Amino acid sequence: MKLIIYSAVLTIFTLYTLAEYTLALISPSCLIRKYDQVISAIKTCLVISSTTTSIMIQFMLLFSRQGKPRLQKWFSSYPEKSKKKFTRELITNILGRGTKMSSFIEWNDMKIVYKRYASLYFCCAIENTDNELITLEIIHNYVELLDNYFGSVCELDIIYNYEKAYFILDEFLIAGEVQETSKKNILNAIRLQDFMQEEETPQGLFEDAGLG
């Protein structure tokens, strides 16, 4: 995507500069010098983009102060037995840490980043080379999304509307990487899903079944 943008910029610059040259607004030497400067800048951008890696979250856990898991999202494949072991170990480890201790833990060739909001702990596992501060920002953005949707989200919102928490997370992250940075776009997508669900549910269906 970045390469396409750089190519488009180069094309626009070339056409604009050639137009200036045709109208005799710049000399041939100035044309060559300006062209070389743009080529150099684009090469630098391409090098930077090729060496920059995005955060890859291995999995995310939400759990309460009592150690009850409320949400689990696994972006990497693990056996079911390993998932249960990881969850148990991390909950025990994090709940045993003091409030003044670091929010970063080196664990099983990964780094664990966690943060507590009210009665819920949000925990992410990332690779050793990933940035912990960016991961904290990702956690905070997810909490803000939950807050905006539920209105001052609490543990009960996650318990009784866990599918909404998953929907929001799926709109925010895909394959462990951020796919959408706009909170407005994410919330609009969730509200559209809510509207479609309401439209697809025949009026009075739950009442007729004695569930209303």
PDB file of C-alpha atoms in Angstrom:
ATOM      1  CA  MET A   1       0.000   0.000   0.000  1.00  0.00           C
ATOM      2  CA  LYS A   2       2.825   2.392   0.918  1.00  0.00           C
ATOM      3  CA  LEU A   3       4.626   1.533  -2.328  1.00  0.00           C
ATOM      4  CA  ILE A   4       1.485   2.443  -4.306  1.00  0.00           C
ATOM      5  CA  ILE A   5       1.280   5.808  -2.518  1.00  0.00           C
ATOM      6  CA  TYR A   6       4.953   6.578  -3.170  1.00  0.00           C
ATOM      7  CA  SER A   7       4.546   5.642  -6.848  1.00  0.00           C
ATOM      8  CA  ALA A   8       1.522   7.918  -7.150  1.00  0.00           C
ATOM      9  CA  VAL A   9       3.431  10.811  -5.550  1.00  0.00           C
ATOM     10  CA  LEU A  10       6.335  10.270  -7.918  1.00  0.00           C
ATOM     11  CA  THR A  11       4.014  10.212 -10.947  1.00  0.00           C
ATOM     12  CA  ILE A  12       2.243  13.417  -9.908  1.00  0.00           C
ATOM     13  CA  PHE A  13       5.560  15.157  -9.251  1.00  0.00           C
ATOM     14  CA  THR A  14       6.931  14.058 -12.635  1.00  0.00           C
ATOM     15  CA  LEU A  15       3.901  15.339 -14.541  1.00  0.00           C
ATOM     16  CA  TYR A  16       3.916  18.638 -12.625  1.00  0.00           C
ATOM     17  CA  THR A  17       7.657  19.181 -13.158  1.00  0.00           C
ATOM     18  CA  LEU A  18       7.456  18.332 -16.857  1.00  0.00           C
ATOM     19  CA  ALA A  19       4.631  20.833 -17.190  1.00  0.00           C
ATOM     20  CA  GLU A  20       6.821  23.492 -15.563  1.00  0.00           C
ATOM     21  CA  TYR A  21       9.684  22.598 -17.914  1.00  0.00           C
ATOM     22  CA  THR A  22       7.390  22.738 -20.957  1.00  0.00           C
ATOM     23  CA  LEU A  23       6.229  26.202 -19.933  1.00  0.00           C
ATOM     24  CA  ALA A  24       9.901  27.243 -19.503  1.00  0.00           C
ATOM     25  CA  LEU A  25       9.420  27.924 -15.798  1.00  0.00           C
ATOM     26  CA  ILE A  26      12.501  25.916 -14.767  1.00  0.00           C
ATOM     27  CA  SER A  27      15.822  25.080 -16.410  1.00  0.00           C
ATOM     28  CA  PRO A  28      16.892  21.514 -17.439  1.00  0.00           C
ATOM     29  CA  SER A  29      19.499  21.374 -14.638  1.00  0.00           C
ATOM     30  CA  CYS A  30      16.900  22.403 -12.040  1.00  0.00           C
ATOM     31  CA  LEU A  31      14.538  19.740 -13.399  1.00  0.00           C
ATOM     32  CA  ILE A  32      17.149  17.002 -12.955  1.00  0.00           C
ATOM     33  CA  ARG A  33      18.079  18.225  -9.467  1.00  0.00           C
ATOM     34  CA  LYS A  34      14.442  18.267  -8.268  1.00  0.00           C
ATOM     35  CA  TYR A  35      13.844  14.805  -9.723  1.00  0.00           C
ATOM     36  CA  ASP A  36      16.906  13.374  -7.930  1.00  0.00           C
ATOM     37  CA  GLN A  37      15.754  14.868  -4.615  1.00  0.00           C
ATOM     38  CA  VAL A  38      12.348  13.225  -4.872  1.00  0.00           C
ATOM     39  CA  ILE A  39      13.850   9.844  -5.859  1.00  0.00           C
ATOM     40  CA  SER A  40      16.177  10.010  -2.850  1.00  0.00           C
ATOM     41  CA  ALA A  41      13.291  10.847  -0.486  1.00  0.00           C
ATOM     42  CA  ILE A  42      11.151   8.000  -1.817  1.00  0.00           C
ATOM     43  CA  LYS A  43      14.025   5.500  -1.438  1.00  0.00           C
ATOM     44  CA  THR A  44      14.463   6.601   2.183  1.00  0.00           C
ATOM     45  CA  CYS A  45      10.755   6.124   2.865  1.00  0.00           C
ATOM     46  CA  LEU A  46      10.836   2.650   1.321  1.00  0.00           C
ATOM     47  CA  VAL A  47      13.783   1.638   3.511  1.00  0.00           C
ATOM     48  CA  ILE A  48      12.009   2.908   6.618  1.00  0.00           C
ATOM     49  CA  SER A  49       8.766   1.125   5.738  1.00  0.00           C
ATOM     50  CA  SER A  50      10.567  -2.154   5.033  1.00  0.00           C
ATOM     51  CA  THR A  51      12.331  -2.149   8.410  1.00  0.00           C
ATOM     52  CA  THR A  52       9.309  -1.101  10.468  1.00  0.00           C
ATOM     53  CA  THR A  53       7.340  -3.978  12.005  1.00  0.00           C
ATOM     54  CA  SER A  54       3.835  -3.752  13.394  1.00  0.00           C
ATOM     55  CA  ILE A  55       2.748  -5.115  16.748  1.00  0.00           C
ATOM     56  CA  MET A  56       1.703  -8.760  16.554  1.00  0.00           C
ATOM     57  CA  ILE A  57      -0.431  -9.792  19.519  1.00  0.00           C
ATOM     58  CA  GLN A  58      -0.335 -13.522  20.211  1.00  0.00           C
ATOM     59  CA  PHE A  59      -3.395 -13.550  22.428  1.00  0.00           C
ATOM     60  CA  MET A  60      -5.501 -11.311  24.662  1.00  0.00           C
ATOM     61  CA  LEU A  61      -7.095 -12.166  28.000  1.00  0.00           C
ATOM     62  CA  LEU A  62      -9.632 -10.317  30.143  1.00  0.00           C
ATOM     63  CA  PHE A  63     -10.154 -11.544  33.694  1.00  0.00           C
ATOM     64  CA  SER A  64     -11.558 -10.274  36.975  1.00  0.00           C
ATOM     65  CA  ARG A  65      -9.885  -9.602  40.324  1.00  0.00           C
ATOM     66  CA  GLN A  66     -11.231 -12.979  41.454  1.00  0.00           C
ATOM     67  CA  GLY A  67      -9.346 -14.708  38.613  1.00  0.00           C
ATOM     68  CA  LYS A  68     -12.427 -15.428  36.468  1.00  0.00           C
ATOM     69  CA  PRO A  69     -11.716 -15.295  32.705  1.00  0.00           C
ATOM     70  CA  ARG A  70     -14.168 -12.968  30.939  1.00  0.00           C
ATOM     71  CA  LEU A  71     -12.765 -12.911  27.408  1.00  0.00           C
ATOM     72  CA  GLN A  72     -10.105 -14.854  25.528  1.00  0.00           C
ATOM     73  CA  LYS A  73      -8.901 -14.146  22.012  1.00  0.00           C
ATOM     74  CA  TRP A  74      -6.162 -16.334  20.520  1.00  0.00           C
ATOM     75  CA  PHE A  75      -4.493 -14.960  17.407  1.00  0.00           C
ATOM     76  CA  SER A  76      -1.915 -17.764  17.280  1.00  0.00           C
ATOM     77  CA  SER A  77      -2.690 -21.462  17.228  1.00  0.00           C
ATOM     78  CA  TYR A  78      -2.192 -23.319  20.518  1.00  0.00           C
ATOM     79  CA  PRO A  79      -3.500 -26.689  21.723  1.00  0.00           C
ATOM     80  CA  GLU A  80      -6.498 -26.424  24.028  1.00  0.00           C
ATOM     81  CA  LYS A  81      -4.456 -27.825  26.890  1.00  0.00           C
ATOM     82  CA  SER A  82      -1.806 -25.132  26.431  1.00  0.00           C
ATOM     83  CA  LYS A  83      -4.461 -22.393  26.341  1.00  0.00           C
ATOM     84  CA  LYS A  84      -5.825 -23.489  29.701  1.00  0.00           C
ATOM     85  CA  LYS A  85      -2.298 -23.710  31.141  1.00  0.00           C
ATOM     86  CA  PHE A  86      -1.310 -20.248  29.838  1.00  0.00           C
ATOM     87  CA  THR A  87      -4.513 -18.700  31.155  1.00  0.00           C
ATOM     88  CA  ARG A  88      -4.103 -20.241  34.590  1.00  0.00           C
ATOM     89  CA  GLU A  89      -0.430 -19.283  34.890  1.00  0.00           C
ATOM     90  CA  LEU A  90      -0.905 -15.698  33.729  1.00  0.00           C
ATOM     91  CA  ILE A  91      -3.906 -15.018  35.937  1.00  0.00           C
ATOM     92  CA  THR A  92      -2.050 -16.358  38.973  1.00  0.00           C
ATOM     93  CA  ASN A  93       1.110 -14.436  38.095  1.00  0.00           C
ATOM     94  CA  ILE A  94      -0.566 -11.087  37.407  1.00  0.00           C
ATOM     95  CA  LEU A  95      -2.927 -11.185  40.391  1.00  0.00           C
ATOM     96  CA  GLY A  96       0.061 -11.874  42.644  1.00  0.00           C
ATOM     97  CA  ARG A  97       1.886  -8.719  41.553  1.00  0.00           C
ATOM     98  CA  GLY A  98       1.786  -5.469  43.512  1.00  0.00           C
ATOM     99  CA  THR A  99       0.174  -2.294  42.236  1.00  0.00           C
ATOM    100  CA  LYS A 100       3.540  -0.509  42.019  1.00  0.00           C
ATOM    101  CA  MET A 101       5.190  -3.250  39.966  1.00  0.00           C
ATOM    102  CA  SER A 102       5.800  -2.987  36.219  1.00  0.00           C
ATOM    103  CA  SER A 103       3.014  -3.837  33.796  1.00  0.00           C
ATOM    104  CA  PHE A 104       5.485  -5.812  31.673  1.00  0.00           C
ATOM    105  CA  ILE A 105       6.473  -9.434  32.295  1.00  0.00           C
ATOM    106  CA  GLU A 106       8.953 -11.620  30.420  1.00  0.00           C
ATOM    107  CA  TRP A 107       7.272 -14.995  30.098  1.00  0.00           C
ATOM    108  CA  ASN A 108       7.799 -18.088  27.901  1.00  0.00           C
ATOM    109  CA  ASP A 109       9.848 -16.320  25.198  1.00  0.00           C
ATOM    110  CA  MET A 110       7.170 -13.634  25.047  1.00  0.00           C
ATOM    111  CA  LYS A 111       6.392 -10.379  26.771  1.00  0.00           C
ATOM    112  CA  ILE A 112       3.176  -9.931  28.713  1.00  0.00           C
ATOM    113  CA  VAL A 113       1.648  -6.460  28.850  1.00  0.00           C
ATOM    114  CA  TYR A 114      -1.281  -5.917  31.193  1.00  0.00           C
ATOM    115  CA  LYS A 115      -3.294  -3.108  32.712  1.00  0.00           C
ATOM    116  CA  ARG A 116      -6.087  -3.025  35.253  1.00  0.00           C
ATOM    117  CA  TYR A 117      -9.270  -1.032  34.653  1.00  0.00           C
ATOM    118  CA  ALA A 118     -11.672  -1.080  37.630  1.00  0.00           C
ATOM    119  CA  SER A 119     -12.305  -4.767  38.378  1.00  0.00           C
ATOM    120  CA  LEU A 120     -10.956  -6.094  35.059  1.00  0.00           C
ATOM    121  CA  TYR A 121      -7.433  -6.938  33.955  1.00  0.00           C
ATOM    122  CA  PHE A 122      -6.571  -6.625  30.258  1.00  0.00           C
ATOM    123  CA  CYS A 123      -3.600  -8.753  29.274  1.00  0.00           C
ATOM    124  CA  CYS A 124      -1.784  -9.133  25.932  1.00  0.00           C
ATOM    125  CA  ALA A 125       1.064 -11.445  24.930  1.00  0.00           C
ATOM    126  CA  ILE A 126       3.482 -10.070  22.332  1.00  0.00           C
ATOM    127  CA  GLU A 127       6.794 -11.089  20.822  1.00  0.00           C
ATOM    128  CA  ASN A 128      10.034 -10.083  22.539  1.00  0.00           C
ATOM    129  CA  THR A 129      10.889  -7.608  19.796  1.00  0.00           C
ATOM    130  CA  ASP A 130       7.532  -5.780  19.959  1.00  0.00           C
ATOM    131  CA  ASN A 131       6.966  -2.462  21.704  1.00  0.00           C
ATOM    132  CA  GLU A 132       5.281  -2.653  25.123  1.00  0.00           C
ATOM    133  CA  LEU A 133       4.120   0.971  25.116  1.00  0.00           C
ATOM    134  CA  ILE A 134       2.308   0.549  21.804  1.00  0.00           C
ATOM    135  CA  THR A 135       0.640  -2.557  23.231  1.00  0.00           C
ATOM    136  CA  LEU A 136      -0.516  -0.542  26.248  1.00  0.00           C
ATOM    137  CA  GLU A 137      -1.996   1.993  23.848  1.00  0.00           C
ATOM    138  CA  ILE A 138      -3.819  -0.804  21.997  1.00  0.00           C
ATOM    139  CA  ILE A 139      -5.287  -2.035  25.286  1.00  0.00           C
ATOM    140  CA  HIS A 140      -6.358   1.489  26.212  1.00  0.00           C
ATOM    141  CA  ASN A 141      -7.987   2.040  22.818  1.00  0.00           C
ATOM    142  CA  TYR A 142      -9.962  -1.180  23.215  1.00  0.00           C
ATOM    143  CA  VAL A 143     -11.143  -0.087  26.653  1.00  0.00           C
ATOM    144  CA  GLU A 144     -12.210   3.267  25.229  1.00  0.00           C
ATOM    145  CA  LEU A 145     -14.174   1.467  22.509  1.00  0.00           C
ATOM    146  CA  LEU A 146     -15.966  -0.618  25.148  1.00  0.00           C
ATOM    147  CA  ASP A 147     -16.620   2.535  27.185  1.00  0.00           C
ATOM    148  CA  ASN A 148     -18.083   4.362  24.194  1.00  0.00           C
ATOM    149  CA  TYR A 149     -20.310   1.447  23.242  1.00  0.00           C
ATOM    150  CA  PHE A 150     -21.582   0.414  26.680  1.00  0.00           C
ATOM    151  CA  GLY A 151     -21.239   3.770  28.407  1.00  0.00           C
ATOM    152  CA  SER A 152     -18.773   3.432  31.291  1.00  0.00           C
ATOM    153  CA  VAL A 153     -18.208  -0.297  30.747  1.00  0.00           C
ATOM    154  CA  CYS A 154     -18.131  -2.611  33.758  1.00  0.00           C
ATOM    155  CA  GLU A 155     -17.544  -6.308  34.315  1.00  0.00           C
ATOM    156  CA  LEU A 156     -21.266  -7.103  34.080  1.00  0.00           C
ATOM    157  CA  ASP A 157     -21.396  -5.602  30.577  1.00  0.00           C
ATOM    158  CA  ILE A 158     -18.735  -8.068  29.457  1.00  0.00           C
ATOM    159  CA  ILE A 159     -20.463 -10.994  31.209  1.00  0.00           C
ATOM    160  CA  TYR A 160     -23.924 -10.401  29.734  1.00  0.00           C
ATOM    161  CA  ASN A 161     -22.822  -8.973  26.379  1.00  0.00           C
ATOM    162  CA  TYR A 162     -19.628 -10.898  25.733  1.00  0.00           C
ATOM    163  CA  GLU A 163     -20.464 -11.313  22.031  1.00  0.00           C
ATOM    164  CA  LYS A 164     -20.432  -7.508  21.644  1.00  0.00           C
ATOM    165  CA  ALA A 165     -16.994  -7.357  23.263  1.00  0.00           C
ATOM    166  CA  TYR A 166     -15.792  -9.915  20.712  1.00  0.00           C
ATOM    167  CA  PHE A 167     -17.414  -8.017  17.824  1.00  0.00           C
ATOM    168  CA  ILE A 168     -15.656  -4.806  18.850  1.00  0.00           C
ATOM    169  CA  LEU A 169     -12.327  -6.600  19.219  1.00  0.00           C
ATOM    170  CA  ASP A 170     -12.721  -8.220  15.787  1.00  0.00           C
ATOM    171  CA  GLU A 171     -13.361  -4.815  14.217  1.00  0.00           C
ATOM    172  CA  PHE A 172     -10.297  -3.391  15.993  1.00  0.00           C
ATOM    173  CA  LEU A 173      -7.782  -6.239  15.595  1.00  0.00           C
ATOM    174  CA  ILE A 174      -7.375  -8.884  12.940  1.00  0.00           C
ATOM    175  CA  ALA A 175      -4.742 -11.635  13.088  1.00  0.00           C
ATOM    176  CA  GLY A 176      -3.273  -9.869  16.119  1.00  0.00           C
ATOM    177  CA  GLU A 177      -2.663  -6.560  14.331  1.00  0.00           C
ATOM    178  CA  VAL A 178      -4.568  -3.284  14.380  1.00  0.00           C
ATOM    179  CA  GLN A 179      -6.800  -3.096  11.309  1.00  0.00           C
ATOM    180  CA  GLU A 180      -8.794   0.049  12.142  1.00  0.00           C
ATOM    181  CA  THR A 181      -7.593   3.043  14.149  1.00  0.00           C
ATOM    182  CA  SER A 182     -10.762   5.131  13.907  1.00  0.00           C
ATOM    183  CA  LYS A 183     -13.020   4.569  16.921  1.00  0.00           C
ATOM    184  CA  LYS A 184     -15.871   6.199  15.030  1.00  0.00           C
ATOM    185  CA  ASN A 185     -15.615   3.709  12.151  1.00  0.00           C
ATOM    186  CA  ILE A 186     -15.462   0.747  14.523  1.00  0.00           C
ATOM    187  CA  LEU A 187     -18.480   1.857  16.550  1.00  0.00           C
ATOM    188  CA  ASN A 188     -20.438   2.614  13.381  1.00  0.00           C
ATOM    189  CA  ALA A 189     -19.743  -0.922  12.152  1.00  0.00           C
ATOM    190  CA  ILE A 190     -20.956  -2.393  15.465  1.00  0.00           C
ATOM    191  CA  ARG A 191     -24.105  -0.256  15.463  1.00  0.00           C
ATOM    192  CA  LEU A 192     -24.786  -1.358  11.895  1.00  0.00           C
ATOM    193  CA  GLN A 193     -24.547  -4.985  13.057  1.00  0.00           C
ATOM    194  CA  ASP A 194     -26.979  -4.223  15.875  1.00  0.00           C
ATOM    195  CA  PHE A 195     -29.402  -2.651  13.419  1.00  0.00           C
ATOM    196  CA  MET A 196     -29.183  -5.631  11.050  1.00  0.00           C
ATOM    197  CA  GLN A 197     -29.815  -8.067  13.903  1.00  0.00           C
ATOM    198  CA  GLU A 198     -32.881  -6.105  14.970  1.00  0.00           C
ATOM    199  CA  GLU A 199     -34.185  -5.994  11.406  1.00  0.00           C
ATOM    200  CA  GLU A 200     -33.672  -9.736  10.899  1.00  0.00           C
ATOM    201  CA  THR A 201     -35.512 -10.663  14.119  1.00  0.00           C
ATOM    202  CA  PRO A 202     -39.279 -10.901  13.486  1.00  0.00           C
ATOM    203  CA  GLN A 203     -41.227  -8.647  15.811  1.00  0.00           C
ATOM    204  CA  GLY A 204     -42.813 -10.589  18.634  1.00  0.00           C
ATOM    205  CA  LEU A 205     -40.694 -13.732  18.039  1.00  0.00           C
ATOM    206  CA  PHE A 206     -39.298 -13.829  21.574  1.00  0.00           C
ATOM    207  CA  GLU A 207     -42.636 -12.888  23.116  1.00  0.00           C
ATOM    208  CA  ASP A 208     -44.387 -15.749  21.282  1.00  0.00           C
ATOM    209  CA  ALA A 209     -41.739 -18.168  22.535  1.00  0.00           C
ATOM    210  CA  GLY A 210     -42.216 -16.937  26.098  1.00  0.00           C
ATOM    211  CA  LEU A 211     -38.740 -15.384  26.203  1.00  0.00           C
ATOM    212  CA  GLY A 212     -39.729 -11.725  26.044  1.00  0.00           C
TER     213      GLY A 212
END
